[in-house]
């Protein structure tokens, strides 16, 4: 009985050690993956910074304008349509009044009269 008890205790101890080792390995792997992700993000940021420095002022201005246009589309109306005539606003720079967006000045005037 004593021998069986000792064998069981050794097996339990080994099992606990294996579980602890697996847990440590899991944490190391997660930390390594996080470090690699941060390093990759840093390299991407450096590459973008280098690319921006190599652009001419005119190209930078164009890039900024494209960014503003994309942001404008992003915060535009949900439907992407003129509030008055429901024409799609894709590819257009919409006219705005209050929180509404319109395809033309005519639609702005017509909707203003309706309100």
mmCIF file of N, CA and C in Angstrom:
data_model
loop_
_atom_site.group_PDB
_atom_site.id
_atom_site.type_symbol
_atom_site.label_atom_id
_atom_site.label_comp_id
_atom_site.label_asym_id
_atom_site.label_seq_id
_atom_site.Cartn_x
_atom_site.Cartn_y
_atom_site.Cartn_z
ATOM 1 N N UNK A 1 0.812 -1.201 0.000
ATOM 2 C CA UNK A 1 0.000 0.000 0.000
ATOM 3 C C UNK A 1 0.856 1.266 0.000
ATOM 4 N N UNK A 2 1.901 1.271 0.765
ATOM 5 C CA UNK A 2 2.777 2.429 0.845
ATOM 6 C C UNK A 2 3.418 2.715 -0.503
ATOM 7 N N UNK A 3 3.800 1.676 -1.192
ATOM 8 C CA UNK A 3 4.440 1.837 -2.495
ATOM 9 C C UNK A 3 3.433 2.410 -3.498
ATOM 10 N N UNK A 4 2.205 1.907 -3.482
ATOM 11 C CA UNK A 4 1.162 2.394 -4.376
ATOM 12 C C UNK A 4 0.864 3.874 -4.107
ATOM 13 N N UNK A 5 0.837 4.230 -2.825
ATOM 14 C CA UNK A 5 0.587 5.619 -2.429
ATOM 15 C C UNK A 5 1.701 6.532 -2.954
ATOM 16 N N UNK A 6 2.946 6.076 -2.816
ATOM 17 C CA UNK A 6 4.083 6.865 -3.294
ATOM 18 C C UNK A 6 4.049 7.009 -4.823
ATOM 19 N N UNK A 7 3.708 5.919 -5.517
ATOM 20 C CA UNK A 7 3.613 5.950 -6.971
ATOM 21 C C UNK A 7 2.512 6.919 -7.403
ATOM 22 N N UNK A 8 1.378 6.891 -6.723
ATOM 23 C CA UNK A 8 0.259 7.782 -7.040
ATOM 24 C C UNK A 8 0.649 9.245 -6.808
ATOM 25 N N UNK A 9 1.330 9.516 -5.693
ATOM 26 C CA UNK A 9 1.759 10.878 -5.382
ATOM 27 C C UNK A 9 2.764 11.386 -6.414
ATOM 28 N N UNK A 10 3.693 10.507 -6.823
ATOM 29 C CA UNK A 10 4.666 10.891 -7.846
ATOM 30 C C UNK A 10 3.955 11.215 -9.163
ATOM 31 N N UNK A 11 2.966 10.379 -9.519
ATOM 32 C CA UNK A 11 2.219 10.591 -10.758
ATOM 33 C C UNK A 11 1.464 11.912 -10.698
ATOM 34 N N UNK A 12 0.847 12.212 -9.547
ATOM 35 C CA UNK A 12 0.126 13.478 -9.397
ATOM 36 C C UNK A 12 1.082 14.668 -9.498
ATOM 37 N N UNK A 13 2.250 14.514 -8.867
ATOM 38 C CA UNK A 13 3.246 15.588 -8.899
ATOM 39 C C UNK A 13 3.716 15.837 -10.334
ATOM 40 N N UNK A 14 3.976 14.730 -11.053
ATOM 41 C CA UNK A 14 4.405 14.856 -12.447
ATOM 42 C C UNK A 14 3.327 15.517 -13.297
ATOM 43 N N UNK A 15 2.083 15.142 -13.059
ATOM 44 C CA UNK A 15 0.967 15.697 -13.801
ATOM 45 C C UNK A 15 0.857 17.207 -13.539
ATOM 46 N N UNK A 16 1.006 17.602 -12.287
ATOM 47 C CA UNK A 16 0.948 19.023 -11.931
ATOM 48 C C UNK A 16 2.114 19.785 -12.577
ATOM 49 N N UNK A 17 3.296 19.167 -12.582
ATOM 50 C CA UNK A 17 4.457 19.818 -13.202
ATOM 51 C C UNK A 17 4.243 19.997 -14.704
ATOM 52 N N UNK A 18 3.686 18.981 -15.349
ATOM 53 C CA UNK A 18 3.402 19.067 -16.783
ATOM 54 C C UNK A 18 2.390 20.176 -17.069
ATOM 55 N N UNK A 19 1.348 20.247 -16.239
ATOM 56 C CA UNK A 19 0.329 21.280 -16.423
ATOM 57 C C UNK A 19 0.942 22.680 -16.255
ATOM 58 N N UNK A 20 1.808 22.828 -15.245
ATOM 59 C CA UNK A 20 2.455 24.125 -15.016
ATOM 60 C C UNK A 20 3.361 24.476 -16.187
ATOM 61 N N UNK A 21 4.091 23.491 -16.699
ATOM 62 C CA UNK A 21 4.979 23.726 -17.840
ATOM 63 C C UNK A 21 4.165 24.122 -19.073
ATOM 64 N N UNK A 22 3.062 23.428 -19.295
ATOM 65 C CA UNK A 22 2.199 23.755 -20.433
ATOM 66 C C UNK A 22 1.669 25.181 -20.318
ATOM 67 N N UNK A 23 1.295 25.571 -19.080
ATOM 68 C CA UNK A 23 0.786 26.923 -18.857
ATOM 69 C C UNK A 23 1.876 27.958 -19.135
ATOM 70 N N UNK A 24 3.091 27.700 -18.660
ATOM 71 C CA UNK A 24 4.217 28.624 -18.908
ATOM 72 C C UNK A 24 4.493 28.743 -20.405
ATOM 73 N N UNK A 25 4.488 27.599 -21.083
ATOM 74 C CA UNK A 25 4.730 27.608 -22.529
ATOM 75 C C UNK A 25 3.651 28.399 -23.260
ATOM 76 N N UNK A 26 2.423 28.245 -22.800
ATOM 77 C CA UNK A 26 1.312 28.961 -23.409
ATOM 78 C C UNK A 26 1.505 30.476 -23.251
ATOM 79 N N UNK A 27 1.908 30.898 -22.048
ATOM 80 C CA UNK A 27 2.132 32.325 -21.807
ATOM 81 C C UNK A 27 3.313 32.842 -22.622
ATOM 82 N N UNK A 28 4.369 32.058 -22.712
ATOM 83 C CA UNK A 28 5.532 32.466 -23.509
ATOM 84 C C UNK A 28 5.146 32.632 -24.970
ATOM 85 N N UNK A 29 4.371 31.677 -25.470
ATOM 86 C CA UNK A 29 3.947 31.724 -26.872
ATOM 87 C C UNK A 29 3.096 32.968 -27.140
ATOM 88 N N UNK A 30 2.170 33.272 -26.217
ATOM 89 C CA UNK A 30 1.312 34.445 -26.376
ATOM 90 C C UNK A 30 2.144 35.730 -26.335
ATOM 91 N N UNK A 31 3.103 35.795 -25.418
ATOM 92 C CA UNK A 31 3.960 36.980 -25.309
ATOM 93 C C UNK A 31 4.799 37.152 -26.574
ATOM 94 N N UNK A 32 5.322 36.049 -27.097
ATOM 95 C CA UNK A 32 6.131 36.104 -28.314
ATOM 96 C C UNK A 32 5.288 36.587 -29.487
ATOM 97 N N UNK A 33 4.063 36.075 -29.582
ATOM 98 C CA UNK A 33 3.180 36.458 -30.671
ATOM 99 C C UNK A 33 2.849 37.951 -30.574
ATOM 100 N N UNK A 34 2.598 38.433 -29.364
ATOM 101 C CA UNK A 34 2.295 39.853 -29.158
ATOM 102 C C UNK A 34 3.494 40.717 -29.535
ATOM 103 N N UNK A 35 4.685 40.286 -29.160
ATOM 104 C CA UNK A 35 5.901 41.033 -29.488
ATOM 105 C C UNK A 35 6.104 41.081 -31.008
ATOM 106 N N UNK A 36 5.874 39.963 -31.683
ATOM 107 C CA UNK A 36 6.000 39.925 -33.143
ATOM 108 C C UNK A 36 4.984 40.855 -33.802
ATOM 109 N N UNK A 37 3.769 40.892 -33.257
ATOM 110 C CA UNK A 37 2.726 41.751 -33.815
ATOM 111 C C UNK A 37 3.126 43.222 -33.655
ATOM 112 N N UNK A 38 3.636 43.585 -32.480
ATOM 113 C CA UNK A 38 4.059 44.973 -32.259
ATOM 114 C C UNK A 38 5.213 45.343 -33.181
ATOM 115 N N UNK A 39 6.148 44.416 -33.357
ATOM 116 C CA UNK A 39 7.297 44.667 -34.237
ATOM 117 C C UNK A 39 6.833 44.874 -35.679
ATOM 118 N N UNK A 40 5.877 44.050 -36.100
ATOM 119 C CA UNK A 40 5.350 44.171 -37.464
ATOM 120 C C UNK A 40 4.644 45.524 -37.650
ATOM 121 N N UNK A 41 3.850 45.931 -36.649
ATOM 122 C CA UNK A 41 3.175 47.224 -36.724
ATOM 123 C C UNK A 41 4.193 48.365 -36.789
ATOM 124 N N UNK A 42 5.260 48.222 -36.025
ATOM 125 C CA UNK A 42 6.308 49.247 -36.018
ATOM 126 C C UNK A 42 6.968 49.342 -37.395
ATOM 127 N N UNK A 43 7.260 48.200 -37.997
ATOM 128 C CA UNK A 43 7.878 48.187 -39.326
ATOM 129 C C UNK A 43 6.956 48.803 -40.375
ATOM 130 N N UNK A 44 5.665 48.488 -40.278
ATOM 131 C CA UNK A 44 4.693 49.056 -41.219
ATOM 132 C C UNK A 44 4.635 50.572 -41.066
ATOM 133 N N UNK A 45 4.606 51.039 -39.820
ATOM 134 C CA UNK A 45 4.563 52.485 -39.572
ATOM 135 C C UNK A 45 5.812 53.171 -40.112
ATOM 136 N N UNK A 46 6.966 52.553 -39.916
ATOM 137 C CA UNK A 46 8.219 53.123 -40.421
ATOM 138 C C UNK A 46 8.213 53.174 -41.952
ATOM 139 N N UNK A 47 7.700 52.122 -42.575
ATOM 140 C CA UNK A 47 7.640 52.088 -44.035
ATOM 141 C C UNK A 47 6.705 53.178 -44.562
ATOM 142 N N UNK A 48 5.576 53.364 -43.901
ATOM 143 C CA UNK A 48 4.641 54.411 -44.326
ATOM 144 C C UNK A 48 5.265 55.791 -44.143
ATOM 145 N N UNK A 49 5.972 55.970 -43.033
ATOM 146 C CA UNK A 49 6.627 57.243 -42.759
ATOM 147 C C UNK A 49 7.678 57.537 -43.831
ATOM 148 N N UNK A 50 8.463 56.533 -44.172
ATOM 149 C CA UNK A 50 9.482 56.695 -45.208
ATOM 150 C C UNK A 50 8.840 57.038 -46.546
ATOM 151 N N UNK A 51 7.758 56.358 -46.875
ATOM 152 C CA UNK A 51 7.052 56.608 -48.136
ATOM 153 C C UNK A 51 6.516 58.040 -48.166
ATOM 154 N N UNK A 52 5.975 58.499 -47.047
ATOM 155 C CA UNK A 52 5.450 59.873 -46.996
ATOM 156 C C UNK A 52 6.561 60.906 -47.173
ATOM 157 N N UNK A 53 7.733 60.637 -46.605
ATOM 158 C CA UNK A 53 8.849 61.579 -46.746
ATOM 159 C C UNK A 53 9.346 61.641 -48.181
ATOM 160 N N UNK A 54 9.160 60.572 -48.932
ATOM 161 C CA UNK A 54 9.649 60.527 -50.306
ATOM 162 C C UNK A 54 8.679 61.174 -51.300
ATOM 163 N N UNK A 55 7.447 61.456 -50.848
ATOM 164 C CA UNK A 55 6.463 62.069 -51.740
ATOM 165 C C UNK A 55 6.769 63.549 -51.925
ATOM 166 N N UNK A 56 6.393 64.053 -53.081
ATOM 167 C CA UNK A 56 6.531 65.487 -53.328
ATOM 168 C C UNK A 56 5.404 66.204 -52.578
ATOM 169 N N UNK A 57 5.549 67.492 -52.320
ATOM 170 C CA UNK A 57 4.477 68.232 -51.632
ATOM 171 C C UNK A 57 3.130 68.129 -52.356
ATOM 172 N N UNK A 58 3.181 68.127 -53.653
ATOM 173 C CA UNK A 58 1.941 68.025 -54.433
ATOM 174 C C UNK A 58 1.267 66.661 -54.212
ATOM 175 N N UNK A 59 2.084 65.597 -54.190
ATOM 176 C CA UNK A 59 1.541 64.259 -53.957
ATOM 177 C C UNK A 59 0.971 64.146 -52.538
ATOM 178 N N UNK A 60 1.641 64.759 -51.574
ATOM 179 C CA UNK A 60 1.137 64.747 -50.192
ATOM 180 C C UNK A 60 -0.210 65.449 -50.111
ATOM 181 N N UNK A 61 -0.317 66.578 -50.804
ATOM 182 C CA UNK A 61 -1.561 67.342 -50.813
ATOM 183 C C UNK A 61 -2.695 66.513 -51.426
ATOM 184 N N UNK A 62 -2.393 65.833 -52.519
ATOM 185 C CA UNK A 62 -3.380 64.984 -53.181
ATOM 186 C C UNK A 62 -3.808 63.843 -52.262
ATOM 187 N N UNK A 63 -2.856 63.232 -51.593
ATOM 188 C CA UNK A 63 -3.149 62.135 -50.673
ATOM 189 C C UNK A 63 -4.039 62.613 -49.530
ATOM 190 N N UNK A 64 -3.751 63.804 -48.999
ATOM 191 C CA UNK A 64 -4.566 64.360 -47.923
ATOM 192 C C UNK A 64 -5.988 64.635 -48.401
ATOM 193 N N UNK A 65 -6.116 65.153 -49.617
ATOM 194 C CA UNK A 65 -7.445 65.432 -50.176
ATOM 195 C C UNK A 65 -8.232 64.135 -50.357
ATOM 196 N N UNK A 66 -7.561 63.101 -50.828
ATOM 197 C CA UNK A 66 -8.228 61.799 -50.981
ATOM 198 C C UNK A 66 -8.685 61.273 -49.626
ATOM 199 N N UNK A 67 -7.853 61.455 -48.610
ATOM 200 C CA UNK A 67 -8.222 61.021 -47.264
ATOM 201 C C UNK A 67 -9.436 61.762 -46.738
ATOM 202 N N UNK A 68 -9.483 63.095 -46.981
ATOM 203 C CA UNK A 68 -10.633 63.879 -46.539
ATOM 204 C C UNK A 68 -11.900 63.441 -47.266
ATOM 205 N N UNK A 69 -11.772 63.167 -48.560
ATOM 206 C CA UNK A 69 -12.927 62.725 -49.336
ATOM 207 C C UNK A 69 -13.435 61.369 -48.829
ATOM 208 N N UNK A 70 -12.507 60.473 -48.535
ATOM 209 C CA UNK A 70 -12.896 59.158 -48.006
ATOM 210 C C UNK A 70 -13.567 59.309 -46.644
ATOM 211 N N UNK A 71 -13.056 60.222 -45.814
ATOM 212 C CA UNK A 71 -13.654 60.450 -44.498
ATOM 213 C C UNK A 71 -15.050 61.038 -44.647
ATOM 214 N N UNK A 72 -15.213 61.928 -45.619
ATOM 215 C CA UNK A 72 -16.523 62.537 -45.869
ATOM 216 C C UNK A 72 -17.530 61.477 -46.282
ATOM 217 N N UNK A 73 -17.102 60.571 -47.126
ATOM 218 C CA UNK A 73 -17.997 59.476 -47.535
ATOM 219 C C UNK A 73 -18.328 58.602 -46.342
ATOM 220 N N UNK A 74 -17.345 58.410 -45.470
ATOM 221 C CA UNK A 74 -17.536 57.553 -44.304
ATOM 222 C C UNK A 74 -18.557 58.103 -43.331
ATOM 223 N N UNK A 75 -18.620 59.426 -43.181
ATOM 224 C CA UNK A 75 -19.574 59.976 -42.213
ATOM 225 C C UNK A 75 -20.804 60.555 -42.901
ATOM 226 N N UNK A 76 -21.003 60.194 -44.161
ATOM 227 C CA UNK A 76 -22.165 60.664 -44.904
ATOM 228 C C UNK A 76 -23.430 59.996 -44.404
ATOM 229 N N UNK A 77 -24.530 60.269 -45.077
ATOM 230 C CA UNK A 77 -25.789 59.686 -44.643
ATOM 231 C C UNK A 77 -25.737 58.168 -44.817
ATOM 232 N N UNK A 78 -26.504 57.481 -43.988
ATOM 233 C CA UNK A 78 -26.450 56.021 -43.947
ATOM 234 C C UNK A 78 -26.886 55.400 -45.265
ATOM 235 N N UNK A 79 -27.949 55.952 -45.864
ATOM 236 C CA UNK A 79 -28.486 55.363 -47.080
ATOM 237 C C UNK A 79 -27.627 55.675 -48.299
ATOM 238 N N UNK A 80 -26.846 56.781 -48.249
ATOM 239 C CA UNK A 80 -26.044 57.166 -49.395
ATOM 240 C C UNK A 80 -26.902 57.756 -50.495
ATOM 241 N N UNK A 81 -28.068 58.308 -50.094
ATOM 242 C CA UNK A 81 -28.997 58.856 -51.078
ATOM 243 C C UNK A 81 -29.357 60.279 -50.710
ATOM 244 N N UNK A 82 -29.753 61.014 -51.700
ATOM 245 C CA UNK A 82 -30.259 62.370 -51.509
ATOM 246 C C UNK A 82 -31.544 62.285 -50.680
ATOM 247 N N UNK A 83 -31.673 63.158 -49.690
ATOM 248 C CA UNK A 83 -32.842 63.136 -48.823
ATOM 249 C C UNK A 83 -34.110 63.485 -49.597
ATOM 250 N N UNK A 84 -33.985 64.343 -50.595
ATOM 251 C CA UNK A 84 -35.155 64.805 -51.320
ATOM 252 C C UNK A 84 -35.583 63.844 -52.432
ATOM 253 N N UNK A 85 -34.695 63.551 -53.367
ATOM 254 C CA UNK A 85 -35.087 62.743 -54.539
ATOM 255 C C UNK A 85 -34.587 61.296 -54.464
ATOM 256 N N UNK A 86 -33.813 60.971 -53.427
ATOM 257 C CA UNK A 86 -33.293 59.620 -53.190
ATOM 258 C C UNK A 86 -32.371 59.118 -54.291
ATOM 259 N N UNK A 87 -31.718 60.034 -55.003
ATOM 260 C CA UNK A 87 -30.703 59.668 -55.984
ATOM 261 C C UNK A 87 -29.437 59.288 -55.224
ATOM 262 N N UNK A 88 -28.728 58.293 -55.702
ATOM 263 C CA UNK A 88 -27.495 57.874 -55.048
ATOM 264 C C UNK A 88 -26.444 58.979 -55.081
ATOM 265 N N UNK A 89 -25.691 59.116 -54.000
ATOM 266 C CA UNK A 89 -24.670 60.156 -53.907
ATOM 267 C C UNK A 89 -23.269 59.622 -54.202
ATOM 268 N N UNK A 90 -23.187 58.411 -54.707
ATOM 269 C CA UNK A 90 -21.877 57.822 -54.997
ATOM 270 C C UNK A 90 -21.153 58.643 -56.056
ATOM 271 N N UNK A 91 -19.914 59.006 -55.781
ATOM 272 C CA UNK A 91 -19.102 59.750 -56.723
ATOM 273 C C UNK A 91 -19.381 61.241 -56.732
ATOM 274 N N UNK A 92 -20.372 61.689 -55.954
ATOM 275 C CA UNK A 92 -20.705 63.106 -55.879
ATOM 276 C C UNK A 92 -20.205 63.696 -54.570
ATOM 277 N N UNK A 93 -19.950 64.981 -54.581
ATOM 278 C CA UNK A 93 -19.698 65.688 -53.330
ATOM 279 C C UNK A 93 -21.049 66.283 -52.951
ATOM 280 N N UNK A 94 -21.688 65.736 -51.912
ATOM 281 C CA UNK A 94 -23.061 66.148 -51.609
ATOM 282 C C UNK A 94 -23.151 67.568 -51.048
ATOM 283 N N UNK A 95 -24.289 68.203 -51.302
ATOM 284 C CA UNK A 95 -24.607 69.476 -50.674
ATOM 285 C C UNK A 95 -25.185 69.135 -49.308
ATOM 286 N N UNK A 96 -24.855 69.944 -48.304
ATOM 287 C CA UNK A 96 -25.330 69.652 -46.954
ATOM 288 C C UNK A 96 -26.098 70.831 -46.390
ATOM 289 N N UNK A 97 -27.164 70.516 -45.675
ATOM 290 C CA UNK A 97 -27.918 71.519 -44.926
ATOM 291 C C UNK A 97 -28.438 70.815 -43.690
ATOM 292 N N UNK A 98 -28.128 71.396 -42.522
ATOM 293 C CA UNK A 98 -28.414 70.760 -41.241
ATOM 294 C C UNK A 98 -27.748 69.384 -41.250
ATOM 295 N N UNK A 99 -28.501 68.323 -40.957
ATOM 296 C CA UNK A 99 -27.883 66.993 -40.985
ATOM 297 C C UNK A 99 -28.194 66.254 -42.282
ATOM 298 N N UNK A 100 -28.822 66.928 -43.229
ATOM 299 C CA UNK A 100 -29.251 66.299 -44.471
ATOM 300 C C UNK A 100 -28.206 66.455 -45.582
ATOM 301 N N UNK A 101 -28.242 65.519 -46.531
ATOM 302 C CA UNK A 101 -27.340 65.568 -47.690
ATOM 303 C C UNK A 101 -28.196 65.509 -48.958
ATOM 304 N N UNK A 102 -27.762 66.320 -49.951
ATOM 305 C CA UNK A 102 -28.536 66.453 -51.175
ATOM 306 C C UNK A 102 -27.625 66.285 -52.392
ATOM 307 N N UNK A 103 -28.230 65.935 -53.532
ATOM 308 C CA UNK A 103 -27.452 65.768 -54.764
ATOM 309 C C UNK A 103 -27.297 67.076 -55.522
ATOM 310 N N UNK A 104 -28.201 68.033 -55.301
ATOM 311 C CA UNK A 104 -28.133 69.304 -56.033
ATOM 312 C C UNK A 104 -28.714 70.436 -55.195
ATOM 313 N N UNK A 105 -28.464 71.658 -55.641
ATOM 314 C CA UNK A 105 -29.005 72.839 -54.963
ATOM 315 C C UNK A 105 -30.529 72.851 -55.068
ATOM 316 N N UNK A 106 -31.039 72.371 -56.187
ATOM 317 C CA UNK A 106 -32.493 72.303 -56.393
ATOM 318 C C UNK A 106 -33.141 71.440 -55.311
ATOM 319 N N UNK A 107 -32.526 70.297 -55.022
ATOM 320 C CA UNK A 107 -33.070 69.409 -53.993
ATOM 321 C C UNK A 107 -32.998 70.072 -52.612
ATOM 322 N N UNK A 108 -31.944 70.851 -52.374
ATOM 323 C CA UNK A 108 -31.829 71.568 -51.099
ATOM 324 C C UNK A 108 -33.013 72.516 -50.961
ATOM 325 N N UNK A 109 -33.294 73.289 -52.006
ATOM 326 C CA UNK A 109 -34.386 74.267 -51.968
ATOM 327 C C UNK A 109 -35.742 73.581 -51.804
ATOM 328 N N UNK A 110 -35.959 72.513 -52.575
ATOM 329 C CA UNK A 110 -37.255 71.806 -52.509
ATOM 330 C C UNK A 110 -37.478 71.227 -51.121
ATOM 331 N N UNK A 111 -36.446 70.617 -50.538
ATOM 332 C CA UNK A 111 -36.599 70.018 -49.224
ATOM 333 C C UNK A 111 -36.793 71.089 -48.154
ATOM 334 N N UNK A 112 -36.146 72.234 -48.333
ATOM 335 C CA UNK A 112 -36.290 73.342 -47.391
ATOM 336 C C UNK A 112 -37.735 73.822 -47.390
ATOM 337 N N UNK A 113 -38.367 73.886 -48.575
ATOM 338 C CA UNK A 113 -39.761 74.298 -48.675
ATOM 339 C C UNK A 113 -40.699 73.276 -48.014
ATOM 340 N N UNK A 114 -40.369 71.988 -48.151
ATOM 341 C CA UNK A 114 -41.190 70.940 -47.525
ATOM 342 C C UNK A 114 -41.139 71.033 -46.019
ATOM 343 N N UNK A 115 -39.975 71.396 -45.482
ATOM 344 C CA UNK A 115 -39.847 71.517 -44.030
ATOM 345 C C UNK A 115 -40.530 72.792 -43.596
#
